[in-house]
Short mmCIF file of C-alpha atoms in Angstrom, two decimals:
data_model
loop_
_atom_site.label_atom_id
_atom_site.label_comp_id
_atom_site.label_asym_id
_atom_site.label_seq_id
_atom_site.Cartn_x
_atom_site.Cartn_y
_atom_site.Cartn_z
CA MET A 22 -0.30 -0.02 0.05
CA ALA A 23 1.49 3.44 -0.89
CA ASP A 24 1.89 6.19 1.79
CA ALA A 25 -1.06 8.31 0.58
CA GLU A 26 -3.36 5.01 1.47
CA TYR A 27 -2.76 5.35 4.66
CA VAL A 28 -5.57 7.38 5.97
CA ASN A 29 -4.64 6.60 9.66
CA ILE A 30 -1.15 5.00 11.67
CA TRP A 31 -3.53 2.16 12.62
CA MET A 32 -3.40 0.87 8.90
CA ARG A 33 0.32 1.23 8.34
CA PRO A 34 2.76 -1.80 10.24
CA GLU A 35 4.32 -1.04 12.99
CA ARG A 36 7.64 -2.84 11.58
CA PRO A 37 7.89 -2.87 8.13
CA ALA A 38 8.27 -5.93 6.32
CA TYR A 39 11.52 -6.01 5.04
CA GLY A 40 14.95 -4.53 7.24
CA PRO A 41 16.63 -4.30 10.64
CA LYS A 42 14.00 -4.83 13.41
CA PRO A 43 13.18 -1.14 14.60
CA ALA A 44 15.13 -0.31 17.75
CA TYR A 45 11.83 1.90 18.77
CA SER A 46 8.14 1.23 19.11
CA ARG A 47 5.07 3.61 18.82
CA ALA A 48 4.77 3.64 22.66
CA GLN A 49 8.12 4.21 23.54
CA ILE A 50 7.11 7.57 21.32
CA THR A 51 4.44 7.87 22.17
CA GLU A 52 4.88 8.21 26.32
CA ALA A 53 8.19 10.67 25.17
CA ALA A 54 5.20 12.47 23.69
CA ILE A 55 2.23 12.75 26.46
CA ARG A 56 5.34 13.67 28.94
CA ILE A 57 6.42 16.24 27.16
CA ALA A 58 3.06 18.32 26.11
CA ASP A 59 2.41 16.85 29.65
CA ALA A 60 5.18 19.38 31.03
CA GLU A 61 4.54 21.84 28.42
CA GLY A 62 2.11 21.61 25.46
CA LEU A 63 1.20 20.32 23.22
CA GLU A 64 3.41 22.66 20.81
CA ALA A 65 5.96 21.26 22.13
CA ALA A 66 6.02 17.97 22.15
CA THR A 67 8.06 18.15 18.27
CA MET A 68 9.81 15.17 16.64
CA ARG A 69 13.10 17.54 18.08
CA ARG A 70 12.50 16.94 21.69
CA ILE A 71 10.54 13.42 21.28
CA ALA A 72 13.64 12.03 19.96
CA ALA A 73 16.03 13.53 21.88
CA ALA A 74 14.05 11.96 25.18
CA ILE A 75 13.79 8.78 23.84
CA GLY A 76 18.16 9.37 22.46
CA ALA A 77 17.60 8.82 18.89
CA GLY A 78 17.87 10.76 15.97
CA ALA A 79 14.87 13.25 15.29
CA MET A 80 14.77 12.43 11.49
CA SER A 81 14.82 8.49 12.54
CA LEU A 82 11.48 9.21 13.59
CA TYR A 83 9.38 9.57 10.88
CA ARG A 84 10.09 5.71 10.10
CA TYR A 85 7.85 5.09 12.95
CA VAL A 86 5.77 8.12 13.03
CA PRO A 87 5.50 9.94 8.89
CA SER A 88 3.55 13.42 10.03
CA ARG A 89 2.35 15.77 13.43
CA ASP A 90 -0.97 14.44 12.22
CA ASN A 91 -0.02 10.51 13.35
CA LEU A 92 1.78 11.88 16.04
CA VAL A 93 -1.63 13.28 17.82
CA GLU A 94 -3.71 10.27 16.68
CA LEU A 95 -1.53 7.86 18.52
CA MET A 96 -1.17 10.26 21.77
CA ALA A 97 -5.03 10.40 21.60
CA ASP A 98 -5.46 6.90 21.58
CA ARG A 99 -3.08 6.47 24.31
CA LEU A 100 -4.86 8.99 26.52
CA MET A 101 -8.01 6.86 26.05
CA GLY A 102 -7.17 4.01 27.34
CA GLU A 103 -6.92 5.79 30.39
CA ILE A 104 -11.13 5.79 31.13
CA ASP A 105 -11.26 3.01 32.71
CA VAL A 106 -14.50 0.66 31.34
CA THR A 107 -13.42 -2.37 33.08
CA GLY A 108 -16.07 -4.90 33.79
CA MET A 109 -18.75 -2.50 30.78
CA PRO A 110 -21.99 -2.91 30.71
CA SER A 111 -22.44 -3.74 34.88
CA GLY A 112 -25.98 -4.28 34.46
CA ASP A 113 -26.37 -1.06 35.90
CA TRP A 114 -26.38 1.46 33.08
CA ARG A 115 -26.28 4.84 35.09
CA ALA A 116 -23.40 3.44 37.99
CA ASP A 117 -21.76 3.16 33.69
CA LEU A 118 -21.88 5.80 32.42
CA THR A 119 -21.22 8.25 35.22
CA ARG A 120 -18.01 6.31 35.52
CA TYR A 121 -17.14 7.17 32.30
CA ALA A 122 -17.55 10.69 32.45
CA ASP A 123 -16.01 10.90 35.72
CA GLY A 124 -13.16 9.07 33.34
CA LEU A 125 -13.34 11.24 30.83
CA ARG A 126 -13.17 14.52 32.49
CA ALA A 127 -10.44 13.42 34.92
CA MET A 128 -8.40 12.49 31.78
CA TRP A 129 -8.70 16.08 30.01
CA LEU A 130 -7.39 17.35 33.51
CA ARG A 131 -4.88 15.06 33.87
CA HIS A 132 -3.73 16.71 30.24
CA PRO A 133 -5.31 20.06 29.06
CA TRP A 134 -3.04 19.64 26.48
CA ILE A 135 -5.88 17.54 25.06
CA ALA A 136 -8.66 20.42 24.70
CA ALA A 137 -5.95 22.05 21.74
CA VAL A 138 -7.11 18.74 19.72
CA GLN A 139 -9.37 19.32 17.11
CA ARG A 140 -10.02 16.16 15.18
CA SER A 141 -13.04 15.10 13.59
CA LEU A 142 -12.53 12.14 12.43
CA PRO A 143 -12.51 9.04 13.87
CA SER A 144 -8.98 7.03 13.51
CA PHE A 145 -9.74 3.77 15.15
CA GLY A 146 -7.45 3.31 17.33
CA PRO A 147 -7.13 0.46 19.69
CA ASN A 148 -8.10 1.83 22.90
CA GLN A 149 -10.87 4.01 21.40
CA LEU A 150 -12.49 0.83 19.73
CA LEU A 151 -12.24 -0.90 23.22
CA LEU A 152 -13.78 2.39 24.74
CA ILE A 153 -16.69 2.41 21.94
CA GLU A 154 -17.58 -1.34 22.83
CA ARG A 155 -17.14 -1.16 26.22
CA LEU A 156 -19.83 1.51 26.11
CA MET A 157 -22.04 1.50 23.85
CA GLY A 158 -22.74 -1.58 25.18
CA VAL A 159 -24.05 0.12 27.83
CA LEU A 160 -27.37 1.22 26.16
CA ASP A 161 -27.51 -1.64 23.29
CA ALA A 162 -29.22 -4.15 24.89
CA PHE A 163 -32.63 -0.85 25.63
CA VAL A 164 -32.34 1.08 22.58
CA SER A 165 -31.41 1.18 18.74
CA ILE A 166 -27.74 1.70 17.11
CA ASP A 167 -28.84 5.09 15.63
CA GLU A 168 -30.70 6.19 19.52
CA ASN A 169 -27.33 4.90 21.23
CA LEU A 170 -24.56 7.37 18.59
CA GLY A 171 -27.02 10.12 19.76
CA LEU A 172 -27.61 9.61 23.08
CA VAL A 173 -23.59 8.67 24.23
CA ALA A 174 -22.73 11.72 22.37
CA MET A 175 -24.92 14.29 24.12
CA LEU A 176 -23.04 12.48 26.83
CA SER A 177 -19.16 13.09 25.84
CA SER A 178 -20.41 16.16 24.61
CA TYR A 179 -21.81 17.62 28.02
CA THR A 180 -18.53 16.32 29.74
CA GLU A 181 -16.01 17.40 27.02
CA GLY A 182 -17.88 21.29 26.79
CA THR A 183 -18.13 21.29 30.54
CA VAL A 184 -14.16 20.08 31.65
CA ARG A 185 -12.79 22.17 28.25
CA GLU A 186 -14.87 25.13 29.87
CA GLU A 187 -13.19 24.12 33.23
CA ILE A 188 -9.22 23.87 31.53
CA SER A 189 -9.99 26.91 29.95
CA SER A 190 -11.27 28.90 32.97
CA ALA A 191 -8.29 28.01 35.21
CA ARG A 192 -5.99 29.10 31.48
CA GLU A 193 -7.18 32.62 32.17
CA PHE A 194 -6.99 32.80 35.60
CA ARG A 195 -2.98 31.93 35.92
CA ARG A 196 -3.04 34.34 33.14
CA SER A 197 -4.32 37.70 35.20
CA GLY A 198 -2.49 36.13 38.15
CA LEU A 199 -5.19 36.27 40.70
CA SER A 200 -7.11 33.25 42.39
CA GLU A 201 -10.77 32.36 41.00
CA SER A 202 -12.20 33.70 44.56
CA GLU A 203 -9.24 37.17 44.15
CA TRP A 204 -11.51 37.52 40.81
CA MET A 205 -14.57 37.77 42.05
CA ALA A 206 -13.62 40.03 44.75
CA ARG A 207 -11.78 42.53 42.38
CA SER A 208 -15.16 42.42 40.14
CA HIS A 209 -17.79 43.30 42.51
CA GLN A 210 -18.11 46.00 42.10
CA HIS A 211 -18.48 46.19 38.56
CA VAL A 212 -21.30 43.28 38.82
CA ASP A 213 -23.23 45.34 41.90
CA GLN A 214 -23.68 48.14 39.55
CA LEU A 215 -24.86 46.23 36.69
CA VAL A 216 -27.66 45.04 39.36
CA LYS A 217 -28.33 48.55 40.36
CA SER A 218 -28.86 49.86 37.28
CA GLY A 219 -31.98 47.98 36.81
CA GLU A 220 -31.41 46.85 33.07
CA TYR A 221 -30.57 43.09 33.64
CA PRO A 222 -32.94 41.57 35.56
CA ILE A 223 -32.20 38.04 34.43
CA PHE A 224 -28.40 38.44 35.14
CA THR A 225 -29.66 39.82 38.46
CA LYS A 226 -31.25 37.04 39.11
CA ILE A 227 -28.37 34.67 38.79
CA VAL A 228 -26.28 36.85 40.69
CA MET A 229 -28.55 37.13 43.62
CA GLU A 230 -30.66 34.05 43.35
CA ALA A 231 -28.32 31.54 41.75
CA ARG A 232 -26.60 28.12 43.37
CA GLN A 233 -25.24 26.94 40.94
CA PRO A 234 -22.21 29.46 39.80
CA HIS A 235 -21.19 29.02 43.77
CA LEU A 236 -21.03 25.53 43.72
CA SER A 237 -17.66 23.80 43.45
CA ARG A 238 -16.14 22.55 40.64
CA ASP A 239 -16.77 19.20 41.09
CA ASP A 240 -20.12 19.56 41.91
CA GLN A 241 -21.14 21.51 39.19
CA PHE A 242 -19.79 19.09 36.92
CA ARG A 243 -22.01 16.27 38.60
CA HIS A 244 -25.14 18.96 38.99
CA GLY A 245 -25.09 18.79 35.08
CA LEU A 246 -24.24 14.98 35.13
CA ARG A 247 -27.67 13.87 36.51
CA ARG A 248 -29.19 16.27 34.00
CA VAL A 249 -28.31 14.57 31.45
CA LEU A 250 -28.72 11.11 32.90
CA ASP A 251 -32.31 11.81 33.83
CA CYS A 252 -32.69 12.95 30.08
CA ILE A 253 -30.78 9.44 28.62
CA ALA A 254 -33.25 7.88 31.12
CA ALA A 255 -36.46 9.21 29.79
CA ALA A 256 -35.45 7.85 25.88
CA LEU A 257 -35.03 4.15 27.61
CA PRO A 258 -37.75 1.80 28.08
CA SER A 259 -39.83 1.83 31.30
CA THR A 260 -37.79 -0.36 32.67
CA ALA A 261 -34.20 -0.64 32.02
CA GLY A 262 -34.13 -4.36 33.32
CA SER A 263 -36.38 -5.08 30.26
CA PRO A 264 -34.40 -5.02 27.31
CA MET A 265 -35.70 -4.03 23.99
CA PRO A 266 -35.46 -7.55 22.17
CA ALA A 267 -32.57 -8.46 19.44
CA HIS A 268 -33.31 -5.90 16.79
CA ARG A 269 -34.69 -7.75 13.25
CA ASP A 270 -34.96 -4.76 11.31
CA GLY A 271 -34.26 -0.88 12.37
CA ARG A 272 -37.97 -0.08 12.11
CA GLN A 273 -38.31 -2.77 15.71
CA ALA A 274 -35.44 -1.45 16.86
CA GLN A 275 -36.60 2.01 17.18
CA ASP A 276 -40.40 1.51 17.65
CA GLY A 277 -39.77 -1.21 20.63
CA PRO A 278 -42.14 -4.27 21.16
CA SER A 279 -45.50 -2.77 20.77
CA GLY A 280 -44.59 -1.00 17.14
CA LYS A 281 -45.65 2.66 18.86
CA ALA A 282 -42.77 4.65 19.26
CA PRO A 283 -42.11 6.43 22.80
CA ARG A 284 -41.91 9.85 23.14
CA ALA A 285 -38.76 10.08 24.25
CA THR A 286 -37.46 8.36 20.73
CA GLN A 287 -39.79 10.38 18.12
CA HIS A 288 -38.54 12.49 15.74
CA GLY A 289 -40.06 15.62 14.85
#
């Protein structure tokens, strides 16, 4: 297969069919790249820096990882392996999805540079595939595959969106040189003026009545996660212990055993 035909790194054999045994592995290169990115950010993880970290020549690494995109694919898939999905599905879908969301958020917080990775096309690396099998297996018995995709996407989008904002806020506070409480204290006078002006009733209601902004980041995340799981529950059969029958065709998978689409899964 010609180089141009390799859509992603997983299609390219790690070891060439001919020639000497490789001195390094993709795993070594990936681990070195992640250590550098954790310490200094994704842009610092160049081939030159990685080569120096493992004692190789910079150009020689291109034999193992031909492009920057390939390197990012390897790094991202390696991080997906940190999300513990052992034992899923356990039979308790809510506990499983909570565990996944917690694990995804924790992984992002350990490696905040992942927020800078913009990749829309799946690469189907081994850890991503394992995650797909275990995570989507949680709801597979209850909804059609299309509904499953939508529900898991909703959960992942909430988790990633929330932690992305968390990482961005932390970066802004570091840049300002202020802690969150110090920043809030310095903003108090301006906020007070806005409230007293009477021109912003909804903003005033948020300032005067809302409890959520005063919760810890963990509690804010849990609050939103419960709402997302409630939405998922509304899309499931009335009893999670009564999975849908085997999907003989797309219609039964979507409509359920009665032939009538549950209210939460109708499209309109």
